[in-house]
Amino acid sequence: MSSKMTARAMGPGMTKDSDDRRLLSREECESILERAHRFARSGGETRIGIFTWWQGELRWGRNRVTLSSDRRNVMLGLERSVPDGRTSAGRITTNQFDDVSLEAAVRGAERISRLAADPGWGLGDYPPLPVYPPHKGAPVWSDATYDLSVEARSEIVRSIIEMVEAEGMLSVGYLEVRAAASLAKGTELPELRTTDYSMWDSEYQRWTNAQLSMTVRDPAGTGSGWAGLSSYDWGRIDPEAIARRAIEKCLASRNPVALEPGRYTVILEPQAVAELVSVMLDTMSNREPPENSAMSDSPWYLGVDEHLMLHRSKLGLKIVDERITISHDPADPLLGLPLRSIEYPGPVTWIDRGVLTNLGHEFATDVKALEGRHTLRGPVMAFRMSGGDASIEEMIATTKRGLLVTRFSNIRTLDRKSLLATGLTRDGVWLIENGKITKAVKNFRFTESPLFALNNIEQLGEPVPVFRAMPIPFVSAMPAIVPALKVRDFSFTSLIDAV
Amino acid sequence: MVPVSEFGVDAVIVSRRDLLKAGVGAAALATIPRPLLAYFDTGPEPVPPIGDGRIKELAFRAVEAALAVGASYVDVRLTHTRTRNFMYSFVENTRDSEELTVGVRTLVDGYWGFASGHSWSTDEVVRLGREAVYHARVNSLGRERRVELAERPVVVDVHWETPVEIDPFEVSPFEIVDFFRGLEYYTARDPEFKLEGQGAQFEVKEQAFACSDGTYITQRLYGSSGSYTLTYRPEPRVSIGWQLAGLTRASVGWELYKGQPLREQIDRLREEMREFWKLPIKPVEVGRYDVVCDALSVARLIDGTLANATELDRALGYEANADGTSYLNDPFGMIGSHVVGAPALTITANRSEPGGAATVRWDDEGVEPDEFTIVKDGVLTDFQTTRESASWLAEHYRAKGVPVRSHGCAAAEAGIHAPIQRRPNLVVAPGKGEVGFSDLIAGLSDGIAVEAMGVDIDFQGLNGFGGGDRVYEVKGGKRVARIVGAGFLFRAPELWKNLKALGGPNSVERFGLQTVKGQPMQTAFHSVTAPPALFTGVTVVDALRKA
């Protein structure tokens, strides 16, 4: 070995500076936005936002690290609509922020704005939305994540690989630590904020995100196990526990037998529950504007009240088991989210003891139709799902015949109205007979709706954080706390022999 | 602060009418250079065209910096990417983006390190070179790992550009928007039809590649695509949408749209959709059928199964934690001998076909991709490789007496990403004679025909689930009904072994497909050219039926 690694995270030719230059600071972002805004002085509306991000990545396969990386970029998004108040904004994205590039971007946005047709709304059409004071919720930044050095990552993965090699298995996985920050500055005169809320200000916020996931494979190709976790805080991720889980699942999943498709009682681990429930939560992000309701295939559209000539939704109706509550409180230490100034900073409950209480928001609909019940929050990003206190062991012990599922993969919605979805089990399915796991079972394709599953719950486990990774660096994490569930009559429609 | 007039544009006041009146080609407006800056030794300057010698100097600064701290191999990619998106919703607008990125990849004792950023400056590229080596070195303290890079010739100071007829960035955005508005109005002449969709995208990527063996290559690559759906509303509450053909991603310019008879296609689709709607509806009957698939369905079936399964890194498990592995799970044992389909099935790969979505002159490791055969007469013949993975097949290649070389499948989405193995353009060899989709149907006495099948495949590319709205019952060579709710269940080896007939050379169509791969994730495009096909013994189920 030609050089010794010291305890500090510095390598040859590097200084502490380069490590601290990973994100643009608040001052740097403010200066850039100020300079850019100076070029947009001829009226109209302008919003300029900056995203600055950094990722430290470590990927491995077949028990050897395949790539260690440090990647950094900046995204400057500029929206400008020219002064007559009735054209759509032109949008330009660039990653250079010197004066010359900024001015070119502003001019470019103006040109583009002139291309757009009259959107049908403009100055005065939008009632004002409340602007909340800067949000101080649960932490979204962790020094443990930001300071996880190249050596530390390497050491963690070396240990994991050793554990896997000791069992004679092959591992493949990915560790990523990420930090990002954003700042946006909108039109100077609040009275002129007439277009949709994306044109508004948002404070400088920075956040971190960490993830570790790994798959352990049997060299003979008959078994596969997976485990993973994500969090803003690397300190909440236990690599050894993840490795142990993935190894155990791999060992236990070898030489699976084929079972007949059909309806089974299933014990879904939290990861699988999160994936299934997301099918439902993803549709709660945008309420259909009433004009489109006649064509609506939204699962939450109920129909037309012909006497009152109103479109009705399922708000206020019980849609799932009363033991299910799905909510988000930005003050929840595990569910911190960076919020924009026009996003409601308090708790939001989408499903309250089985009753649909809130839907996500379409800007125009929300403002006009939900006066007084305003809880504007973007798509359902982070959530906590209620549970119970049954452990997975208890669920197994009380199952006469059923299946234990690690996670799902390749989920696709088949019918939006009923939320009937199809997907595959992956990385471990086991048969339970008379309260005990008896065999590893080959993977299945399921055809099931989360609405059906959440109406056929037998037992609920304790909610725990699950793995939720955003592949795009400048989008914040989407933490979720989800329980394991025992569900009856879950429909598996065909056998697949993929491992 | 720089006054606006210095750039020769008083953009706030100029209106479109003024431009047309003045005869100033609106194209001129679109070609005002975007002065992103590069920081050469002489100071900041507008980014020059990629062939400028100062970019080469910058690239080799990174190489030197990495070699100086102990790398045994270094490559550098600088990319300057411009994209223009015409978003079609109820208001047309465009989104433009422009980015400069640079990435350095280094090898130390069999371990790769990578660092990337957004500034084309000496300080930054030197930092990246050192950082990349640092990453590689830290990890090389682990277990021993050997990397052999299959040989390729050193190429110096070469340049290539995607040949396009009309540079989309030289076309005025006004003209482009008018073109789409024209299509919309043309469609709307018939009030039951409407043109909807996601819009059109254009991209030009200038990239420079430098390597520690002295290789230096520059390319200017174009990509265009679009997604438009013709929607038919024959009755209230009924909406049928069919995609316009021929607009998938290709390495071409504005001629993707201008060069196509889109109005004729719209006319033809209107007729076909009316015919479709008139057909009686038949609920799906579970069973095994002879199925005729159109070219798009065959392309998707190939892409999900064999294209997927013949990525060598995937077959060896390197993507198991992401998208999955391959059902060709013993590449070294299977190559050259394993039967993957009927003798009629031959699949070749290239990155050279004009307009192919993966077409380049050199890949992102400086390799000139060759045309190679993946499946020959139903037998697995080769895998998709990069310099590192090609060396894993060295024994096989030597035994066959062929050179041990990468097939040139390395691609990085931009300088910010490290290159990984991505799919090349794939070509399914057609059958013989003047046989097309309708001929295959005409020859079917009892079966099913499907157009534009959506294909869902498992994480080994093995078991698939197809479906869609354009599924027909065929009786006596005619489409007699449309089937609602059909799902096609298949397993790749059986599907391709049950391939009974392929359309002829005049029936092939090319489609640009997008894939994502890797952790972190990258997107890439490639083309698949395929004829329509007839399969026997395909299992058809009720897609919406639970167990």
PDB file of C-alpha atoms in Angstrom, chain B residues 337-536:
ATOM      1  CA  SER B 337     -24.726 -22.848 -27.251  1.00  0.00           C
ATOM      2  CA  HIS B 338     -27.878 -21.996 -25.342  1.00  0.00           C
ATOM      3  CA  VAL B 339     -31.085 -22.070 -27.376  1.00  0.00           C
ATOM      4  CA  VAL B 340     -33.102 -18.963 -26.578  1.00  0.00           C
ATOM      5  CA  GLY B 341     -35.662 -19.069 -29.355  1.00  0.00           C
ATOM      6  CA  ALA B 342     -36.842 -20.573 -32.610  1.00  0.00           C
ATOM      7  CA  PRO B 343     -34.351 -20.856 -35.496  1.00  0.00           C
ATOM      8  CA  ALA B 344     -36.161 -17.926 -37.143  1.00  0.00           C
ATOM      9  CA  LEU B 345     -34.881 -15.598 -34.433  1.00  0.00           C
ATOM     10  CA  THR B 346     -31.733 -13.628 -35.161  1.00  0.00           C
ATOM     11  CA  ILE B 347     -30.932 -10.411 -33.312  1.00  0.00           C
ATOM     12  CA  THR B 348     -28.036  -8.132 -34.144  1.00  0.00           C
ATOM     13  CA  ALA B 349     -26.832  -5.043 -32.343  1.00  0.00           C
ATOM     14  CA  ASN B 350     -25.145  -1.863 -33.520  1.00  0.00           C
ATOM     15  CA  ARG B 351     -24.546   1.741 -32.621  1.00  0.00           C
ATOM     16  CA  SER B 352     -24.117   2.848 -36.197  1.00  0.00           C
ATOM     17  CA  GLU B 353     -27.484   2.725 -37.956  1.00  0.00           C
ATOM     18  CA  PRO B 354     -28.386   6.198 -39.210  1.00  0.00           C
ATOM     19  CA  GLY B 355     -30.850   7.774 -36.818  1.00  0.00           C
ATOM     20  CA  GLY B 356     -30.628   4.970 -34.267  1.00  0.00           C
ATOM     21  CA  ALA B 357     -31.316   6.322 -30.799  1.00  0.00           C
ATOM     22  CA  ALA B 358     -28.079   4.775 -29.486  1.00  0.00           C
ATOM     23  CA  THR B 359     -26.039   5.692 -32.537  1.00  0.00           C
ATOM     24  CA  VAL B 360     -22.649   7.277 -31.907  1.00  0.00           C
ATOM     25  CA  ARG B 361     -19.299   7.068 -33.606  1.00  0.00           C
ATOM     26  CA  TRP B 362     -17.465   6.293 -30.351  1.00  0.00           C
ATOM     27  CA  ASP B 363     -18.892   5.155 -27.046  1.00  0.00           C
ATOM     28  CA  ASP B 364     -18.173   6.758 -23.687  1.00  0.00           C
ATOM     29  CA  GLU B 365     -14.957   4.758 -23.275  1.00  0.00           C
ATOM     30  CA  GLY B 366     -13.575   5.754 -26.659  1.00  0.00           C
ATOM     31  CA  VAL B 367     -14.525   2.444 -28.264  1.00  0.00           C
ATOM     32  CA  GLU B 368     -15.812   2.440 -31.832  1.00  0.00           C
ATOM     33  CA  PRO B 369     -18.850   0.125 -31.453  1.00  0.00           C
ATOM     34  CA  ASP B 370     -19.067  -2.792 -33.842  1.00  0.00           C
ATOM     35  CA  GLU B 371     -22.082  -4.533 -35.230  1.00  0.00           C
ATOM     36  CA  PHE B 372     -22.428  -7.844 -33.431  1.00  0.00           C
ATOM     37  CA  THR B 373     -24.844 -10.739 -33.220  1.00  0.00           C
ATOM     38  CA  ILE B 374     -26.594 -11.458 -29.938  1.00  0.00           C
ATOM     39  CA  VAL B 375     -28.794 -14.308 -31.124  1.00  0.00           C
ATOM     40  CA  LYS B 376     -28.182 -16.308 -34.284  1.00  0.00           C
ATOM     41  CA  ASP B 377     -30.805 -18.724 -35.557  1.00  0.00           C
ATOM     42  CA  GLY B 378     -32.202 -19.011 -32.054  1.00  0.00           C
ATOM     43  CA  VAL B 379     -28.877 -19.562 -30.297  1.00  0.00           C
ATOM     44  CA  LEU B 380     -27.350 -17.125 -27.809  1.00  0.00           C
ATOM     45  CA  THR B 381     -24.181 -15.871 -29.433  1.00  0.00           C
ATOM     46  CA  ASP B 382     -22.908 -12.880 -27.506  1.00  0.00           C
ATOM     47  CA  PHE B 383     -23.589 -10.346 -24.757  1.00  0.00           C
ATOM     48  CA  GLN B 384     -23.616  -6.555 -24.584  1.00  0.00           C
ATOM     49  CA  THR B 385     -20.254  -5.431 -23.253  1.00  0.00           C
ATOM     50  CA  THR B 386     -17.992  -2.586 -22.178  1.00  0.00           C
ATOM     51  CA  ARG B 387     -14.184  -2.679 -21.992  1.00  0.00           C
ATOM     52  CA  GLU B 388     -14.227  -4.230 -18.541  1.00  0.00           C
ATOM     53  CA  SER B 389     -16.990  -6.755 -19.123  1.00  0.00           C
ATOM     54  CA  ALA B 390     -15.683  -7.831 -22.531  1.00  0.00           C
ATOM     55  CA  SER B 391     -12.584  -9.108 -20.785  1.00  0.00           C
ATOM     56  CA  TRP B 392     -14.758 -11.445 -18.708  1.00  0.00           C
ATOM     57  CA  LEU B 393     -15.543 -13.261 -21.963  1.00  0.00           C
ATOM     58  CA  ALA B 394     -11.911 -13.321 -23.098  1.00  0.00           C
ATOM     59  CA  GLU B 395     -11.605 -17.098 -22.928  1.00  0.00           C
ATOM     60  CA  HIS B 396     -14.688 -17.585 -25.047  1.00  0.00           C
ATOM     61  CA  TYR B 397     -13.622 -15.034 -27.645  1.00  0.00           C
ATOM     62  CA  ARG B 398     -10.143 -16.518 -27.909  1.00  0.00           C
ATOM     63  CA  ALA B 399     -11.541 -20.018 -28.298  1.00  0.00           C
ATOM     64  CA  LYS B 400     -13.649 -18.716 -31.161  1.00  0.00           C
ATOM     65  CA  GLY B 401     -10.713 -16.917 -32.719  1.00  0.00           C
ATOM     66  CA  VAL B 402     -12.348 -13.505 -32.496  1.00  0.00           C
ATOM     67  CA  PRO B 403     -10.773 -10.404 -30.983  1.00  0.00           C
ATOM     68  CA  VAL B 404     -11.363  -9.693 -27.329  1.00  0.00           C
ATOM     69  CA  ARG B 405     -12.975  -6.300 -27.635  1.00  0.00           C
ATOM     70  CA  SER B 406     -15.744  -4.221 -26.113  1.00  0.00           C
ATOM     71  CA  HIS B 407     -18.830  -3.959 -28.298  1.00  0.00           C
ATOM     72  CA  GLY B 408     -18.982  -0.295 -27.397  1.00  0.00           C
ATOM     73  CA  CYS B 409     -21.996  -0.270 -25.097  1.00  0.00           C
ATOM     74  CA  ALA B 410     -20.579   2.156 -22.516  1.00  0.00           C
ATOM     75  CA  ALA B 411     -22.680   5.274 -22.070  1.00  0.00           C
ATOM     76  CA  ALA B 412     -22.966   8.034 -19.486  1.00  0.00           C
ATOM     77  CA  GLU B 413     -26.058  10.198 -19.534  1.00  0.00           C
ATOM     78  CA  ALA B 414     -23.825  13.281 -19.202  1.00  0.00           C
ATOM     79  CA  GLY B 415     -20.463  14.256 -17.744  1.00  0.00           C
ATOM     80  CA  ILE B 416     -22.020  14.217 -14.284  1.00  0.00           C
ATOM     81  CA  HIS B 417     -22.440  10.425 -14.508  1.00  0.00           C
ATOM     82  CA  ALA B 418     -19.966   7.568 -14.775  1.00  0.00           C
ATOM     83  CA  PRO B 419     -20.384   5.414 -17.886  1.00  0.00           C
ATOM     84  CA  ILE B 420     -22.149   2.087 -17.517  1.00  0.00           C
ATOM     85  CA  GLN B 421     -23.254  -0.554 -19.965  1.00  0.00           C
ATOM     86  CA  ARG B 422     -26.403   0.475 -21.851  1.00  0.00           C
ATOM     87  CA  ARG B 423     -28.308  -1.135 -24.693  1.00  0.00           C
ATOM     88  CA  PRO B 424     -27.199  -0.574 -28.271  1.00  0.00           C
ATOM     89  CA  ASN B 425     -29.654  -0.419 -31.181  1.00  0.00           C
ATOM     90  CA  LEU B 426     -31.153  -3.848 -31.726  1.00  0.00           C
ATOM     91  CA  VAL B 427     -32.366  -5.328 -34.980  1.00  0.00           C
ATOM     92  CA  VAL B 428     -34.598  -8.369 -35.216  1.00  0.00           C
ATOM     93  CA  ALA B 429     -33.950  -9.950 -38.580  1.00  0.00           C
ATOM     94  CA  PRO B 430     -37.159 -10.111 -40.619  1.00  0.00           C
ATOM     95  CA  GLY B 431     -38.531 -13.194 -42.287  1.00  0.00           C
ATOM     96  CA  LYS B 432     -38.758 -13.625 -46.017  1.00  0.00           C
ATOM     97  CA  GLY B 433     -41.224 -12.354 -48.538  1.00  0.00           C
ATOM     98  CA  GLU B 434     -43.826  -9.647 -48.625  1.00  0.00           C
ATOM     99  CA  VAL B 435     -45.448 -10.547 -45.340  1.00  0.00           C
ATOM    100  CA  GLY B 436     -46.828  -7.827 -43.117  1.00  0.00           C
ATOM    101  CA  PHE B 437     -49.089  -7.529 -40.087  1.00  0.00           C
ATOM    102  CA  SER B 438     -52.277  -7.885 -42.157  1.00  0.00           C
ATOM    103  CA  ASP B 439     -50.846 -10.857 -44.039  1.00  0.00           C
ATOM    104  CA  LEU B 440     -50.037 -12.639 -40.809  1.00  0.00           C
ATOM    105  CA  ILE B 441     -53.593 -11.996 -39.678  1.00  0.00           C
ATOM    106  CA  ALA B 442     -54.978 -13.139 -43.026  1.00  0.00           C
ATOM    107  CA  GLY B 443     -53.164 -16.415 -42.571  1.00  0.00           C
ATOM    108  CA  LEU B 444     -54.672 -17.028 -39.146  1.00  0.00           C
ATOM    109  CA  SER B 445     -57.852 -19.056 -39.112  1.00  0.00           C
ATOM    110  CA  ASP B 446     -58.429 -18.780 -35.379  1.00  0.00           C
ATOM    111  CA  GLY B 447     -56.534 -16.619 -32.970  1.00  0.00           C
ATOM    112  CA  ILE B 448     -55.812 -13.180 -31.607  1.00  0.00           C
ATOM    113  CA  ALA B 449     -54.078 -10.108 -32.995  1.00  0.00           C
ATOM    114  CA  VAL B 450     -52.619  -7.368 -30.861  1.00  0.00           C
ATOM    115  CA  GLU B 451     -51.279  -3.905 -31.586  1.00  0.00           C
ATOM    116  CA  ALA B 452     -49.116  -1.763 -29.321  1.00  0.00           C
ATOM    117  CA  MET B 453     -48.988  -4.357 -26.548  1.00  0.00           C
ATOM    118  CA  GLY B 454     -47.816  -2.982 -23.228  1.00  0.00           C
ATOM    119  CA  VAL B 455     -45.217  -5.316 -21.777  1.00  0.00           C
ATOM    120  CA  ASP B 456     -44.477  -5.812 -18.112  1.00  0.00           C
ATOM    121  CA  ILE B 457     -41.544  -8.066 -17.339  1.00  0.00           C
ATOM    122  CA  ASP B 458     -40.155  -9.510 -14.125  1.00  0.00           C
ATOM    123  CA  PHE B 459     -36.778  -8.771 -12.589  1.00  0.00           C
ATOM    124  CA  GLN B 460     -35.020 -11.489 -14.531  1.00  0.00           C
ATOM    125  CA  GLY B 461     -36.538 -10.606 -17.879  1.00  0.00           C
ATOM    126  CA  LEU B 462     -38.197 -13.999 -17.648  1.00  0.00           C
ATOM    127  CA  ASN B 463     -41.932 -13.891 -16.956  1.00  0.00           C
ATOM    128  CA  GLY B 464     -43.968 -11.278 -18.675  1.00  0.00           C
ATOM    129  CA  PHE B 465     -47.427  -9.857 -18.672  1.00  0.00           C
ATOM    130  CA  GLY B 466     -48.694  -8.154 -21.774  1.00  0.00           C
ATOM    131  CA  GLY B 467     -51.846  -6.195 -22.236  1.00  0.00           C
ATOM    132  CA  GLY B 468     -53.571  -3.385 -23.996  1.00  0.00           C
ATOM    133  CA  ASP B 469     -56.697  -2.057 -25.589  1.00  0.00           C
ATOM    134  CA  ARG B 470     -55.965  -3.016 -29.171  1.00  0.00           C
ATOM    135  CA  VAL B 471     -56.595  -6.723 -28.989  1.00  0.00           C
ATOM    136  CA  TYR B 472     -58.679  -8.427 -31.669  1.00  0.00           C
ATOM    137  CA  GLU B 473     -60.327 -11.765 -32.158  1.00  0.00           C
ATOM    138  CA  VAL B 474     -59.331 -13.217 -35.514  1.00  0.00           C
ATOM    139  CA  LYS B 475     -61.489 -15.713 -37.320  1.00  0.00           C
ATOM    140  CA  GLY B 476     -60.894 -16.889 -40.871  1.00  0.00           C
ATOM    141  CA  GLY B 477     -58.161 -14.338 -41.400  1.00  0.00           C
ATOM    142  CA  LYS B 478     -60.290 -11.363 -40.370  1.00  0.00           C
ATOM    143  CA  ARG B 479     -60.531  -9.220 -37.254  1.00  0.00           C
ATOM    144  CA  VAL B 480     -64.085  -9.912 -36.161  1.00  0.00           C
ATOM    145  CA  ALA B 481     -64.222  -8.477 -32.660  1.00  0.00           C
ATOM    146  CA  ARG B 482     -62.204  -6.531 -30.157  1.00  0.00           C
ATOM    147  CA  ILE B 483     -61.364  -8.223 -26.897  1.00  0.00           C
ATOM    148  CA  VAL B 484     -61.586  -6.322 -23.671  1.00  0.00           C
ATOM    149  CA  GLY B 485     -59.458  -7.052 -20.619  1.00  0.00           C
ATOM    150  CA  ALA B 486     -57.010  -9.471 -22.221  1.00  0.00           C
ATOM    151  CA  GLY B 487     -53.724 -10.195 -20.517  1.00  0.00           C
ATOM    152  CA  PHE B 488     -50.939 -12.197 -22.123  1.00  0.00           C
ATOM    153  CA  LEU B 489     -48.875 -14.340 -19.804  1.00  0.00           C
ATOM    154  CA  PHE B 490     -45.594 -15.545 -21.168  1.00  0.00           C
ATOM    155  CA  ARG B 491     -42.243 -16.903 -20.203  1.00  0.00           C
ATOM    156  CA  ALA B 492     -39.363 -15.751 -22.386  1.00  0.00           C
ATOM    157  CA  PRO B 493     -37.832 -19.089 -23.434  1.00  0.00           C
ATOM    158  CA  GLU B 494     -41.232 -20.551 -24.394  1.00  0.00           C
ATOM    159  CA  LEU B 495     -42.382 -17.381 -26.108  1.00  0.00           C
ATOM    160  CA  TRP B 496     -39.388 -17.175 -28.414  1.00  0.00           C
ATOM    161  CA  LYS B 497     -39.334 -20.881 -29.089  1.00  0.00           C
ATOM    162  CA  ASN B 498     -42.946 -20.619 -30.152  1.00  0.00           C
ATOM    163  CA  LEU B 499     -42.153 -17.944 -32.700  1.00  0.00           C
ATOM    164  CA  LYS B 500     -43.781 -19.280 -35.840  1.00  0.00           C
ATOM    165  CA  ALA B 501     -43.429 -16.531 -38.418  1.00  0.00           C
ATOM    166  CA  LEU B 502     -41.913 -13.104 -38.864  1.00  0.00           C
ATOM    167  CA  GLY B 503     -42.955 -10.291 -41.159  1.00  0.00           C
ATOM    168  CA  GLY B 504     -40.791  -9.630 -44.176  1.00  0.00           C
ATOM    169  CA  PRO B 505     -38.226  -6.893 -44.806  1.00  0.00           C
ATOM    170  CA  ASN B 506     -40.856  -4.322 -45.783  1.00  0.00           C
ATOM    171  CA  SER B 507     -42.777  -4.804 -42.577  1.00  0.00           C
ATOM    172  CA  VAL B 508     -40.031  -3.794 -40.139  1.00  0.00           C
ATOM    173  CA  GLU B 509     -40.441  -0.683 -38.061  1.00  0.00           C
ATOM    174  CA  ARG B 510     -38.024   1.085 -35.757  1.00  0.00           C
ATOM    175  CA  PHE B 511     -38.889   2.362 -32.296  1.00  0.00           C
ATOM    176  CA  GLY B 512     -36.845   4.450 -29.890  1.00  0.00           C
ATOM    177  CA  LEU B 513     -37.097   3.138 -26.341  1.00  0.00           C
ATOM    178  CA  GLN B 514     -35.993   4.653 -23.076  1.00  0.00           C
ATOM    179  CA  THR B 515     -34.440   2.643 -20.255  1.00  0.00           C
ATOM    180  CA  VAL B 516     -33.212   3.469 -16.791  1.00  0.00           C
ATOM    181  CA  LYS B 517     -30.375   1.626 -15.127  1.00  0.00           C
ATOM    182  CA  GLY B 518     -27.900   1.825 -12.324  1.00  0.00           C
ATOM    183  CA  GLN B 519     -27.558   3.163  -8.823  1.00  0.00           C
ATOM    184  CA  PRO B 520     -27.493   6.142  -9.081  1.00  0.00           C
ATOM    185  CA  MET B 521     -30.020   5.986 -11.884  1.00  0.00           C
ATOM    186  CA  GLN B 522     -29.281   7.071 -15.439  1.00  0.00           C
ATOM    187  CA  THR B 523     -31.552   7.183 -18.481  1.00  0.00           C
ATOM    188  CA  ALA B 524     -30.552   6.225 -21.999  1.00  0.00           C
ATOM    189  CA  PHE B 525     -32.198   5.625 -25.355  1.00  0.00           C
ATOM    190  CA  HIS B 526     -31.799   2.927 -27.949  1.00  0.00           C
ATOM    191  CA  SER B 527     -33.739   1.766 -30.980  1.00  0.00           C
ATOM    192  CA  VAL B 528     -35.308  -1.604 -31.627  1.00  0.00           C
ATOM    193  CA  THR B 529     -36.171  -2.540 -35.207  1.00  0.00           C
ATOM    194  CA  ALA B 530     -38.581  -5.426 -35.512  1.00  0.00           C
ATOM    195  CA  PRO B 531     -41.115  -6.971 -37.871  1.00  0.00           C
ATOM    196  CA  PRO B 532     -44.566  -8.173 -36.791  1.00  0.00           C
ATOM    197  CA  ALA B 533     -44.673 -11.823 -35.708  1.00  0.00           C
ATOM    198  CA  LEU B 534     -46.882 -14.831 -35.134  1.00  0.00           C
ATOM    199  CA  PHE B 535     -46.522 -16.811 -31.922  1.00  0.00           C
ATOM    200  CA  THR B 536     -48.264 -20.059 -31.065  1.00  0.00           C
TER     201      THR B 536
END
